[in-house]
Coordinates of C-alpha atoms in Angstrom, one line a residue:
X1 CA -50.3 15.4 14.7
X2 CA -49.7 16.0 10.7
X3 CA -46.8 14.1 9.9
X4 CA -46.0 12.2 6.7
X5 CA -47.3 8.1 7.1
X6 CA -44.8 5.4 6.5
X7 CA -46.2 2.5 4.3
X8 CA -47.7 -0.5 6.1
X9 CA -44.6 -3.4 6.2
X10 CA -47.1 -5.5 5.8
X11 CA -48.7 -4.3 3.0
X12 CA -48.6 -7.2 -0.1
X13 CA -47.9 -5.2 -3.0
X14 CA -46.8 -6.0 -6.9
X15 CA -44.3 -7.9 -7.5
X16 CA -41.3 -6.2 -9.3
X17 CA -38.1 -7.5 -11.0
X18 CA -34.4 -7.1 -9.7
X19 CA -33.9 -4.7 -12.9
X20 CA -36.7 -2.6 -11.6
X21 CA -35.0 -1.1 -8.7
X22 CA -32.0 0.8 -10.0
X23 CA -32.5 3.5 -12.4
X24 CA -32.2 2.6 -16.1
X25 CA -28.6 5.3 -16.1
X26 CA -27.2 4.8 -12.8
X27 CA -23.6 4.1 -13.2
X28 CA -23.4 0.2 -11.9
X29 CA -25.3 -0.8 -15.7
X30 CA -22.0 1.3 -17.1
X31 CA -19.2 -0.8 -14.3
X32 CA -21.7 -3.9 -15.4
X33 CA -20.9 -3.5 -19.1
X34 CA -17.9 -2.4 -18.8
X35 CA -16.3 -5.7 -16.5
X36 CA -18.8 -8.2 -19.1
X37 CA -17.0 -6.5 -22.0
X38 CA -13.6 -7.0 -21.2
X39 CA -14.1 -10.4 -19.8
X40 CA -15.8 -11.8 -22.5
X41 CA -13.8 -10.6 -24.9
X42 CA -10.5 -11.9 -23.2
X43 CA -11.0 -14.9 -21.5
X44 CA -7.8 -16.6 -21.3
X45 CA -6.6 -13.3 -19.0
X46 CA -9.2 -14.4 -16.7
X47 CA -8.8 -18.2 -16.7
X48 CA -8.4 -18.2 -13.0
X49 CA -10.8 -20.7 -11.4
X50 CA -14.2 -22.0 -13.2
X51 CA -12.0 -24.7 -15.7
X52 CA -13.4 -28.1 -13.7
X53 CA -16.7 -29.6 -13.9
X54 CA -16.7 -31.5 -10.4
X55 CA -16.7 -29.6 -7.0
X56 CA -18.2 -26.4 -6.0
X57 CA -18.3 -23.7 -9.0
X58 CA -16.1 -20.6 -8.5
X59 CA -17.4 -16.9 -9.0
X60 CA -17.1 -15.6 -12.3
X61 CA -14.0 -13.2 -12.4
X62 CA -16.5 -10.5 -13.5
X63 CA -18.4 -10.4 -10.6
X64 CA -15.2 -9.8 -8.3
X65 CA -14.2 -7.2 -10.3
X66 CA -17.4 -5.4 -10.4
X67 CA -17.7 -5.3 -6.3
X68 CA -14.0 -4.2 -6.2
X69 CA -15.1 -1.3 -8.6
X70 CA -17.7 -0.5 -6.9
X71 CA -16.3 -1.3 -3.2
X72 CA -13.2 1.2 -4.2
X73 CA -15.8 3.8 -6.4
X74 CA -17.6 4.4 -2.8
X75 CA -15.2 3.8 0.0
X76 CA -15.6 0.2 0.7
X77 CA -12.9 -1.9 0.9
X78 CA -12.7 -4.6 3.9
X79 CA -13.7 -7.7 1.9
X80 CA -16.4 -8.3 5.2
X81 CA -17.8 -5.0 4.7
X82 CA -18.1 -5.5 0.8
X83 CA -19.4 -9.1 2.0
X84 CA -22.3 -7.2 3.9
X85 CA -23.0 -5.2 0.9
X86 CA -24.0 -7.9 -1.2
X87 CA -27.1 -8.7 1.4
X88 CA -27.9 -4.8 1.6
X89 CA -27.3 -2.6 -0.7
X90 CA -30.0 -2.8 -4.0
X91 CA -27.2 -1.3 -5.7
X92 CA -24.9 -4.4 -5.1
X93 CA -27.6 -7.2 -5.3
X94 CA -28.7 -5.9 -8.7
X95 CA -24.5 -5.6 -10.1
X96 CA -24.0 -8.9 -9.2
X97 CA -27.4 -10.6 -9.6
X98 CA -28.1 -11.2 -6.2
X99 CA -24.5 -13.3 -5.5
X100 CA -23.2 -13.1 -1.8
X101 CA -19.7 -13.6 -2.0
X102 CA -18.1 -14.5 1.6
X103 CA -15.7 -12.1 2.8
X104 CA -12.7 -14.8 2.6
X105 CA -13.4 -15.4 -1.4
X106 CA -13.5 -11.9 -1.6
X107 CA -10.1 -11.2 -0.1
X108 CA -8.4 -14.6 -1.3
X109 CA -9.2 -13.2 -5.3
X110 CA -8.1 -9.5 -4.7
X111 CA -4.6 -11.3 -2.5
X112 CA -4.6 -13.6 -5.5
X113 CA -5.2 -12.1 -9.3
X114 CA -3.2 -9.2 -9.2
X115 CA -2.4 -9.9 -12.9
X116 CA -6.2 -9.6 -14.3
X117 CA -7.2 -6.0 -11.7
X118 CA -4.0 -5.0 -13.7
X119 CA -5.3 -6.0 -16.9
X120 CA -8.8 -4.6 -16.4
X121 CA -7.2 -1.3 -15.5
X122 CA -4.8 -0.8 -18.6
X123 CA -8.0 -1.8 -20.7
X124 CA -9.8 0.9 -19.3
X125 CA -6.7 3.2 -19.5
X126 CA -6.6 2.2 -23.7
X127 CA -10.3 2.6 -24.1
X128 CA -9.9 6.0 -22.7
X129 CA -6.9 6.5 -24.9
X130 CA -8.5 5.4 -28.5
X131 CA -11.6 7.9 -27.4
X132 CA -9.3 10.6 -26.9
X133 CA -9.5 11.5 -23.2
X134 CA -6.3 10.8 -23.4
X135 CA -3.8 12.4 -25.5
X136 CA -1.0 11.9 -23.9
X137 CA 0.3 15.8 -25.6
X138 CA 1.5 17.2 -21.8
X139 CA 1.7 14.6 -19.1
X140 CA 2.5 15.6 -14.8
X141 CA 3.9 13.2 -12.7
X142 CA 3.9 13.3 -9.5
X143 CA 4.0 11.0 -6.2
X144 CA 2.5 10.5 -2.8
X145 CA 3.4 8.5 0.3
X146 CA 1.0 6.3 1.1
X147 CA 1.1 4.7 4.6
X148 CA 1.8 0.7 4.4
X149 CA -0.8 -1.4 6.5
X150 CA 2.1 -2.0 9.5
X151 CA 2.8 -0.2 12.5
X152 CA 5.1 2.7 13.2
X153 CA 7.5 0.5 14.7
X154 CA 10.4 -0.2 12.1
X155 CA 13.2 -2.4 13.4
X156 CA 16.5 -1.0 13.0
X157 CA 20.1 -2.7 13.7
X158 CA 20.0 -1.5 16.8
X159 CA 16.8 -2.4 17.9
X160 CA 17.3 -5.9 16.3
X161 CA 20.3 -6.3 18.7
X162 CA 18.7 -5.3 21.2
X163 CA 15.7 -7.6 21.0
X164 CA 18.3 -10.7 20.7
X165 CA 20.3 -9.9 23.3
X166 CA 16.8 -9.8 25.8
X167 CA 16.4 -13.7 24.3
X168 CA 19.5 -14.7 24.6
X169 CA 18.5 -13.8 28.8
X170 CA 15.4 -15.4 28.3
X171 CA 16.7 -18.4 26.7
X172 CA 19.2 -18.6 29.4
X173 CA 17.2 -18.1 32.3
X174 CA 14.8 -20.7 30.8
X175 CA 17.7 -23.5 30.5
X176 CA 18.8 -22.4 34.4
X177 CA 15.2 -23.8 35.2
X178 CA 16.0 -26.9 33.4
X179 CA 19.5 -27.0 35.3
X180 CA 18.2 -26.8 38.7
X181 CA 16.1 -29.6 37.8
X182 CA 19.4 -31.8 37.5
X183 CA 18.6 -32.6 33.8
X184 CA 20.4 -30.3 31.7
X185 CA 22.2 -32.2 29.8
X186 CA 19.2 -34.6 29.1
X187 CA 16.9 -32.1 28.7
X188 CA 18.9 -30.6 25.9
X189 CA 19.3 -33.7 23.6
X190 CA 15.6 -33.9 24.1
X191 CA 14.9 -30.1 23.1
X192 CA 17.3 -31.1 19.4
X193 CA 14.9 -34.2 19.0
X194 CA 11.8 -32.6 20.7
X195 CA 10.0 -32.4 17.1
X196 CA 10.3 -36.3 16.8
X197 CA 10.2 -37.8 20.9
X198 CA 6.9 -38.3 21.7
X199 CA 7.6 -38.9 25.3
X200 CA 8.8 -35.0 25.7
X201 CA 5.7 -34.0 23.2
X202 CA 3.0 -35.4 25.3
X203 CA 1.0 -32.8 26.9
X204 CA 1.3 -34.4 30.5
X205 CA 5.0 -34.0 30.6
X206 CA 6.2 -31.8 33.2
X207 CA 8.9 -30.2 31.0
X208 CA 6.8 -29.6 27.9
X209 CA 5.9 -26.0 29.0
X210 CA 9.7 -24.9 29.0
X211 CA 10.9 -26.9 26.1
X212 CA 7.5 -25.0 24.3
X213 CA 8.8 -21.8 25.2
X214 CA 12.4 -22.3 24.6
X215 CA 11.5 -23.6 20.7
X216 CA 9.5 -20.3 20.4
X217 CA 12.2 -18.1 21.6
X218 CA 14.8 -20.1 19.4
X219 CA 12.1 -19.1 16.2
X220 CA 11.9 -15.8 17.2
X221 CA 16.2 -15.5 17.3
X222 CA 15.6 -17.0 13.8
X223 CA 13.7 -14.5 12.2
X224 CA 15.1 -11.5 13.7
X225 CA 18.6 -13.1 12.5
X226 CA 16.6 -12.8 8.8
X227 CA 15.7 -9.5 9.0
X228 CA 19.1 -8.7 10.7
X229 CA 21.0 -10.4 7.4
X230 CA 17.9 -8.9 4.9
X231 CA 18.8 -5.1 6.5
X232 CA 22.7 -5.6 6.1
X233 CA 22.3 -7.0 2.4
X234 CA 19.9 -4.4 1.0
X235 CA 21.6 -1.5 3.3
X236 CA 18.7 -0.5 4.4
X237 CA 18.7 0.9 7.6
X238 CA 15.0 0.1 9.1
X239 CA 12.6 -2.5 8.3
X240 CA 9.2 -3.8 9.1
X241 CA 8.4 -7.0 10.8
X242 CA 4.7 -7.1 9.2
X243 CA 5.7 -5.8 5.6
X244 CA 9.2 -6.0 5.2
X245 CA 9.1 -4.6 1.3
X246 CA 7.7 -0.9 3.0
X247 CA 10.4 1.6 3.1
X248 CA 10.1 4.4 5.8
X249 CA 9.5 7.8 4.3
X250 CA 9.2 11.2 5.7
X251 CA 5.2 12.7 5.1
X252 CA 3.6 14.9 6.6
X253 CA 2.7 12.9 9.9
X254 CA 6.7 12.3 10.0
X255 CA 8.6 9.2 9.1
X256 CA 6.5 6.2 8.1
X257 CA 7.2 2.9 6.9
X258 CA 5.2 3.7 3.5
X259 CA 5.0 3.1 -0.5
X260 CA 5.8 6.0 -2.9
X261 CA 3.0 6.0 -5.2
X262 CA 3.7 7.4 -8.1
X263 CA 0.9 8.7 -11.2
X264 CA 1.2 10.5 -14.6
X265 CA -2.2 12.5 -15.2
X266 CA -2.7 13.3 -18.8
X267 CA -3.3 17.2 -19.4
X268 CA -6.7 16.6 -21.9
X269 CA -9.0 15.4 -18.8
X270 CA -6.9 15.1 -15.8
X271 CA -7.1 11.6 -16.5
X272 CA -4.6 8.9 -15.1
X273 CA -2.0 7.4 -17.6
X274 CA 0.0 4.9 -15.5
X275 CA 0.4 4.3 -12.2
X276 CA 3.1 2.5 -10.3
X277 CA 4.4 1.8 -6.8
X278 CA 8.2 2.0 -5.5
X279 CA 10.0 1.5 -2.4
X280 CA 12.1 5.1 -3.4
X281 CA 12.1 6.8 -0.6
X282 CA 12.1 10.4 -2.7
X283 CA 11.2 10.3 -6.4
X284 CA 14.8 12.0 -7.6
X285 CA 15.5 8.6 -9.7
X286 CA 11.9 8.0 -10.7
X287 CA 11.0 9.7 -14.2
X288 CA 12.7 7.7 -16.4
X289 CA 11.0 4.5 -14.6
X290 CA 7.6 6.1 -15.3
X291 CA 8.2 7.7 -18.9
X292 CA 9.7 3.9 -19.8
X293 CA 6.5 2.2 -18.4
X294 CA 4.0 5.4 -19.7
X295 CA 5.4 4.1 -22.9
X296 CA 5.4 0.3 -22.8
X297 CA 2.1 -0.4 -21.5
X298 CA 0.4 2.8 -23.1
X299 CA 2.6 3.1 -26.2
X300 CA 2.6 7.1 -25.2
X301 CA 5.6 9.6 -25.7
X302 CA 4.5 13.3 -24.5
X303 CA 5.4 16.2 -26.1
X304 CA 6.2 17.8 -22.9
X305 CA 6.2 16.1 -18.9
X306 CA 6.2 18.5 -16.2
X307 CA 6.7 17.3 -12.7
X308 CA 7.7 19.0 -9.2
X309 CA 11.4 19.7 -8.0
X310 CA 11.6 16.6 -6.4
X311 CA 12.6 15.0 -9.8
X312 CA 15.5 17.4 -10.2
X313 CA 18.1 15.5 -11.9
X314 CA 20.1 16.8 -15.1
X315 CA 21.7 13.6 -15.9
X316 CA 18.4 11.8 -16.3
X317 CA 16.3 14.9 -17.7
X318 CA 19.1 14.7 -20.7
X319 CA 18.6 11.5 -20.7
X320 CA 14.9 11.5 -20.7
X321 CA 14.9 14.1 -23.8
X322 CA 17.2 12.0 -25.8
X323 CA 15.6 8.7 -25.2
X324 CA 12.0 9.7 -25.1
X325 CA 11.6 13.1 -27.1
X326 CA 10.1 14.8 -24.5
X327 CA 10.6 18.1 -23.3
X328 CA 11.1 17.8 -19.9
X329 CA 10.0 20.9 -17.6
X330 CA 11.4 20.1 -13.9
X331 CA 12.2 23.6 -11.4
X332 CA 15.5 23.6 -9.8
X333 CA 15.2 23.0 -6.0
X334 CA 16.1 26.4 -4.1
X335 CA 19.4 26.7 -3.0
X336 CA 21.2 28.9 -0.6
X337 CA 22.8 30.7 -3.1
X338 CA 20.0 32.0 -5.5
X339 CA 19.9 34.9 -3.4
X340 CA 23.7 36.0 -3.2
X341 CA 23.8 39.2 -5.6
X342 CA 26.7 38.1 -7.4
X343 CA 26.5 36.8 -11.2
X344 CA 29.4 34.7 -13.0
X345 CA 30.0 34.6 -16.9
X346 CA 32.0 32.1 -18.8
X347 CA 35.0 33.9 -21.1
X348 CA 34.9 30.9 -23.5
X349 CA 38.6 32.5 -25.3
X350 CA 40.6 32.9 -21.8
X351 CA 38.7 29.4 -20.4
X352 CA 38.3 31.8 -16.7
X353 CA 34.9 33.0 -15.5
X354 CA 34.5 36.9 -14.2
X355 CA 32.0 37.5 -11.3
X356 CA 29.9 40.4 -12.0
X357 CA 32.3 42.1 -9.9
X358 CA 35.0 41.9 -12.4
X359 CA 36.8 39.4 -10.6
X360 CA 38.9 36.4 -12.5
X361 CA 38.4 32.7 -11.7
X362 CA 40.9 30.5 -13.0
X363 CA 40.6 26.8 -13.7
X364 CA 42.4 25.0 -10.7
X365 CA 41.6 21.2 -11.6
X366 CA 40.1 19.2 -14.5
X367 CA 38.4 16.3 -14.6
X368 CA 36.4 15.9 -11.5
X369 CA 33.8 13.5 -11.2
X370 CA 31.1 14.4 -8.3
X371 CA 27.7 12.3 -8.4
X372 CA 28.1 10.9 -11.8
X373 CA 29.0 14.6 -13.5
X374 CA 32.4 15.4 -14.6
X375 CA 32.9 18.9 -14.5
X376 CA 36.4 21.5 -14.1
X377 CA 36.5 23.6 -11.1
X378 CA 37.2 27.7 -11.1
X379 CA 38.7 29.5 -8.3
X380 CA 39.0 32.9 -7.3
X381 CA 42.3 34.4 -7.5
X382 CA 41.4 37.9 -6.7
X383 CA 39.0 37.8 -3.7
X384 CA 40.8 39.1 -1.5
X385 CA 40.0 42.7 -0.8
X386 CA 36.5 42.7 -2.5
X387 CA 34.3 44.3 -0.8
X388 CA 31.3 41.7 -1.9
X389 CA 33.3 38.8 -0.9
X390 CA 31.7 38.0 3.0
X391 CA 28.1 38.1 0.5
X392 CA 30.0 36.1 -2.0
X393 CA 31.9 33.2 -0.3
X394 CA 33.1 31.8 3.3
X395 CA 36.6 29.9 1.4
X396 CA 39.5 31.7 2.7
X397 CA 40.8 30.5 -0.8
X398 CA 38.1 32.2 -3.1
X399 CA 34.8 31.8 -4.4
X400 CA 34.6 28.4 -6.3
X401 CA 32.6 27.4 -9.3
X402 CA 32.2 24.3 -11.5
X403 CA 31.8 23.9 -15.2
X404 CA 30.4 20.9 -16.2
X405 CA 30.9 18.9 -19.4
X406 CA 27.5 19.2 -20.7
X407 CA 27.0 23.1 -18.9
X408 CA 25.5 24.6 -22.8
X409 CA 22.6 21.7 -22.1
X410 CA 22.7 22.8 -18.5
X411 CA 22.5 26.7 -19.5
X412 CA 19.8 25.8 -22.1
X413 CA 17.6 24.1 -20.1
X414 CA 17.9 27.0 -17.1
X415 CA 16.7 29.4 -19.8
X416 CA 13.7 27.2 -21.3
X417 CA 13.1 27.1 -17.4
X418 CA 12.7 30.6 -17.2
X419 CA 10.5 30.9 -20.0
X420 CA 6.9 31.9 -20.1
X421 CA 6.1 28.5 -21.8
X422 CA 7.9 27.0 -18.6
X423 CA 6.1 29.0 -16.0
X424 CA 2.5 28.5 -17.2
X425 CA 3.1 24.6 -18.2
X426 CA 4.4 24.3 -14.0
X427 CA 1.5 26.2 -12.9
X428 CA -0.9 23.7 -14.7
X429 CA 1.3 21.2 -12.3
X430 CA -0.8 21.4 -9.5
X431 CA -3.9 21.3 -11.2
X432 CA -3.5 18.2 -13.0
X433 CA -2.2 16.3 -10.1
X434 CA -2.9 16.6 -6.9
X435 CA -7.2 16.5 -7.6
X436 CA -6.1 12.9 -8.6
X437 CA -4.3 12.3 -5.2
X438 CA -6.5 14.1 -3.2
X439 CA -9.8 12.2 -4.1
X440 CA -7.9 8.8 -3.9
X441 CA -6.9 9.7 -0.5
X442 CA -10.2 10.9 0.6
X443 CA -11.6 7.5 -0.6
X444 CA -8.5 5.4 0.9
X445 CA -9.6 7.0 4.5
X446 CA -7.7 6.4 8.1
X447 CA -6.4 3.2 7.1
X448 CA -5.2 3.8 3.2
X449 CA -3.8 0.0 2.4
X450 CA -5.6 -3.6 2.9
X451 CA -3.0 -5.3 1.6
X452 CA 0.7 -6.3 2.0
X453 CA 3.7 -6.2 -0.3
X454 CA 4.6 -4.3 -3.0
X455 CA 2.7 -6.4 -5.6
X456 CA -0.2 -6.6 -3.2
X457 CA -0.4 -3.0 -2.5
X458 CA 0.0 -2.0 -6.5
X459 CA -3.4 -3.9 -7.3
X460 CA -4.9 -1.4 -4.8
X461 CA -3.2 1.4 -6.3
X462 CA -4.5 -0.1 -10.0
X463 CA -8.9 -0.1 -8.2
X464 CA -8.5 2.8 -7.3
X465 CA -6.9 4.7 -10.2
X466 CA -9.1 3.0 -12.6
X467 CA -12.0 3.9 -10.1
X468 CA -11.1 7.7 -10.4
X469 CA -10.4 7.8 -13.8
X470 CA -14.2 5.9 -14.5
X471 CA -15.7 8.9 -12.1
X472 CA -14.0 11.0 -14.4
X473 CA -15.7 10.0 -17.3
X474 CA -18.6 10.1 -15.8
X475 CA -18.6 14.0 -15.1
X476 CA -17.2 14.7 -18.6
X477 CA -20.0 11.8 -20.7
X478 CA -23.4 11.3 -20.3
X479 CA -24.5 7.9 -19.5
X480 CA -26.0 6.9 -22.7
X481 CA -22.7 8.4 -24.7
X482 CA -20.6 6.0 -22.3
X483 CA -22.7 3.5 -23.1
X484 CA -22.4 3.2 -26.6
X485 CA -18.5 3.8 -26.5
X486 CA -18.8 0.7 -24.3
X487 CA -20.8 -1.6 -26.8
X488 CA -19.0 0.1 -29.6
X489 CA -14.9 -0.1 -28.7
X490 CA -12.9 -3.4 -29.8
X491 CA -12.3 -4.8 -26.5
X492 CA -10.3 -7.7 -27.6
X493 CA -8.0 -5.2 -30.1
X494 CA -7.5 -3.3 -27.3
X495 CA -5.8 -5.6 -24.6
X496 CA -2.3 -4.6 -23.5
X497 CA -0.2 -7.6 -24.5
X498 CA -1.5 -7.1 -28.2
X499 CA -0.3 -3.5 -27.9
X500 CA 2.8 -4.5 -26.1
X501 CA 3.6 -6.8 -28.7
X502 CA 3.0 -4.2 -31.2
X503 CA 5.2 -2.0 -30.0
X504 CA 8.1 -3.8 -29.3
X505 CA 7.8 -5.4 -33.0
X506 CA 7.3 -2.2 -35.1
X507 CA 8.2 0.1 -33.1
X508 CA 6.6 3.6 -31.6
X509 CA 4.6 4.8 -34.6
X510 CA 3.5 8.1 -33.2
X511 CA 4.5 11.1 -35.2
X512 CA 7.8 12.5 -33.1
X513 CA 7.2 16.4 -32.9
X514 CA 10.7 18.0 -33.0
X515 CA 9.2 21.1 -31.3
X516 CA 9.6 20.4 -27.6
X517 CA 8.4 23.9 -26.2
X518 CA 4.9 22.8 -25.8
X519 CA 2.7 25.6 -26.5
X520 CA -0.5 26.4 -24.3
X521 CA -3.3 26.4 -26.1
X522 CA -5.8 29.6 -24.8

């Protein structure tokens, strides 16, 4: 039969280099360069382990790094499938010169050195900035639940009462046993010292079973007691035994005890700014958090930020604009009432709004203070009889409507909202963001998070968006162009304290465009 002939396994042939078997531009020389560069040039952020001369030597930082890149870059994260890797995959033997890393070293630096993954990834975020991909002009936010690595099964109030009342039986029934055994009250004194009697803490003793059981049920009282006291404190209403800083969230596979990841994708190359993780639930209170770190750790004010109505707030768009200089471009939520035919217009002379209708609506109170706004309220004093007023209102007292303190910002911003600058700037929305989200996800697979905590589970978040933002690069550059910019940038210039310090020192030296209606360029 004519088929093609494998190659004799037995077959002695030349003898070839590690170098020799990847391809002189396959990415893993760009993540090698990359990692060397900014490790070499900062040391001290790396000063983990390595600084004895006696005992076993420690991996080099660098070489961590570079499998978590690469791990993350291709779906790999378990530390004991990246530990099979390094025996192999060619790919892996040649990035980290034939190493084998066990899967507990692996995991214990990635659990451990949160501080330099963050500072690799803000290095790679300011290379990317000082070569102009980017520009930091229009930035989207936007955020995703991401599942925490626990099970479904949050404890509430309830359920934590529940569970102690089922030990309290337990423990009960347990000292019953010890009563029928006419020691109670023996048995007892023994259980307070049974840490420190050795008699009762041999394993021949026939009472050590139930006094072993009775000390684990009293632990488990303990801790649900914790989490009981942690729940009340932080009025939380569920919480999880395994990660206790994951909130549960509503997604699209229902509620979850989850993380809200949150991302700003710059407009020039869909690139990702800044990332961060929060506990938020929704992410109504979460732009000013993200514009104040966008421009702390990447010294970036946009011209214009666009996110999704989820970020619908007025107070803190006003405040955003003030504070940041960026035009802010947010959609109102719908609301029942968009659709009700009637209009209302503000006589500024009589202080009374007319519907569209013709109908008067005097001011009935002053002063009122609802969510942090102070606004006057307007009621209808002519409804009755109108023949729009079942489409209008269901008050049997009129239709009412409040004027806030700051309603010519509020009016403003309604009508830059309705703009055509507005409507193409939110159509670019979904572009910008959710390709980031989407190929994170796809790479994060069934189980999204390894890790635990929210400081734990934000060094994952940091791989993985530096991950992206490298295969970015990759489809925009060619290798030998990365290259260069890699042997060519100022890694040391470039490291985030220096531009932290900067900042804070001299202040934001970008040119403040007093423009905010961020024109689309064709």
């Amino acid at each position: 039969m004519h088929f093609v002939i494998p190659e004799d396994r037995h077959q002695i042939t030349f003898m070839q280099s590690l170098d020799d078997l990847v391809p002189l531009d396959h990415y893993v020389r760009l993540i090698d360069a990359l990692v060397d560069a900014i490790v070499s040039a900062n040391p001290v952020q790396f000063a983990y382990k390595g600084q004895s001369n006696s005992g076993r030597r420690a991996y080099n930082p660098a070489t961590m790094i570079k499998l978590f890149l690469y791990g993350y870059l291709n779906s790999i994260k378990t530390s004991r499938t990246l530990e099979r890797e390094c025996h192999r995959n060619i790919e892996v033997i040649w990035l980290l010169g034939n190493l084998k890393p066990d899967h507990k070293s692996i995991a214990d630096y990635r659990r451990d050195n949160a501080k330099a993954i963050k500072y690799v990834t803000n290095q790679f975020r300011h290379f990317l900035k000082d070569n102009g991909y980017i520009k930091g002009k229009l930035i989207a936010i936007d955020g995703s639940k991401v599942k925490a690595n626990t099970n479904k099964d949050m404890l509430t109030i309830k359920k934590i009462e529940k569970r102690l009342d089922h030990l309290d039986k337990k423990l009960d029934h347990y000292l019953e046993q010890l009563m029928i055994n006419d020691r109670r009250e023996d048995l007892l004194e023994e259980l307070e010292e049974h840490s420190s009697d050795d008699d009762i803490n041999k394993p021949g003793s026939p009472n050590q079973a139930l006094l072993d059981k009775i000390s684990e049920l009293q632990q488990q009282v303990e801790n649900l007691q914790k989490q009981k006291d942690e729940l009340q404190s932080q009025s939380r209403t569920s919480i999880s035994p395994t990660d206790p800083q994951a909130n549960l969230m509503r997604s699209n596979d229902g509620m979850i005890p989850a993380y809200n990841t949150q991302i700003a994708v710059d407009h020039e190359h869909h690139m990702i700014a800044h990332s961060e993780v929060f506990d938020a639930s929704n992410d109504i209170q979460l732009l000013e958090p993200m514009l104040d770190k966008l421009e702390h750790e990447m010294n970036l004010n946009p011209e214009a930020t666009v996110a999704d109505s989820g970020y619908y707030n007025l107070i803190q768009i006003e405040t955003v604009e003030d504070n940041y200089q960026t035009a802010c471009y947010i959609p109102r939520p719908k609301h029942k009432n968009d659709n009700r035919p009637i209009t209302f217009n503000y006589d500024k002379e009589q202080d009374e709004y007319r519907c569209s209708q013709g109908k008067r609506l005097v001011k009935k109170q002053k002063n009122k203070i609802k969510n942090g706004q102070r606004f006057d309220l307007y009621q209808g004093i002519e409804c009755n009889g109108c023949t729009m007023r079942t489409q209008c209102t269901t008050s049997k007292y009129g239709r009412i409507v409040n004027r806030y303190y700051n309603q010519t910002r509020r009016d403003s911003y309604r009508r830059r909202m309705a703009g055509i600058t507005a409507k193409k700037i939110i159509h670019l929305r979904k572009q910008m963001v959710e390709h980031p989200f989407g190929t994170i996800k796809y790479w994060m697979g069934k189980i999204p998070l390894l890790l635990r905590g929210k400081k734990k589970v934000t060094t994952e978040i940091n791989i993985f968006t530096t991950v992206y933002n490298f295969r970015r690069l990759l489809s925009i550059e060619s290798y030998h162009d990365i290259m260069d910019m890699i042997n060519k940038y100022e890694w040391k210039m470039a490291c985030y304290p220096c531009h932290f310090i900067f900042y804070t020192k001299y202040g934001n030296l970008k040119t403040i465009f007093s423009n905010k209606d961020y024109i689309i360029d064709n």
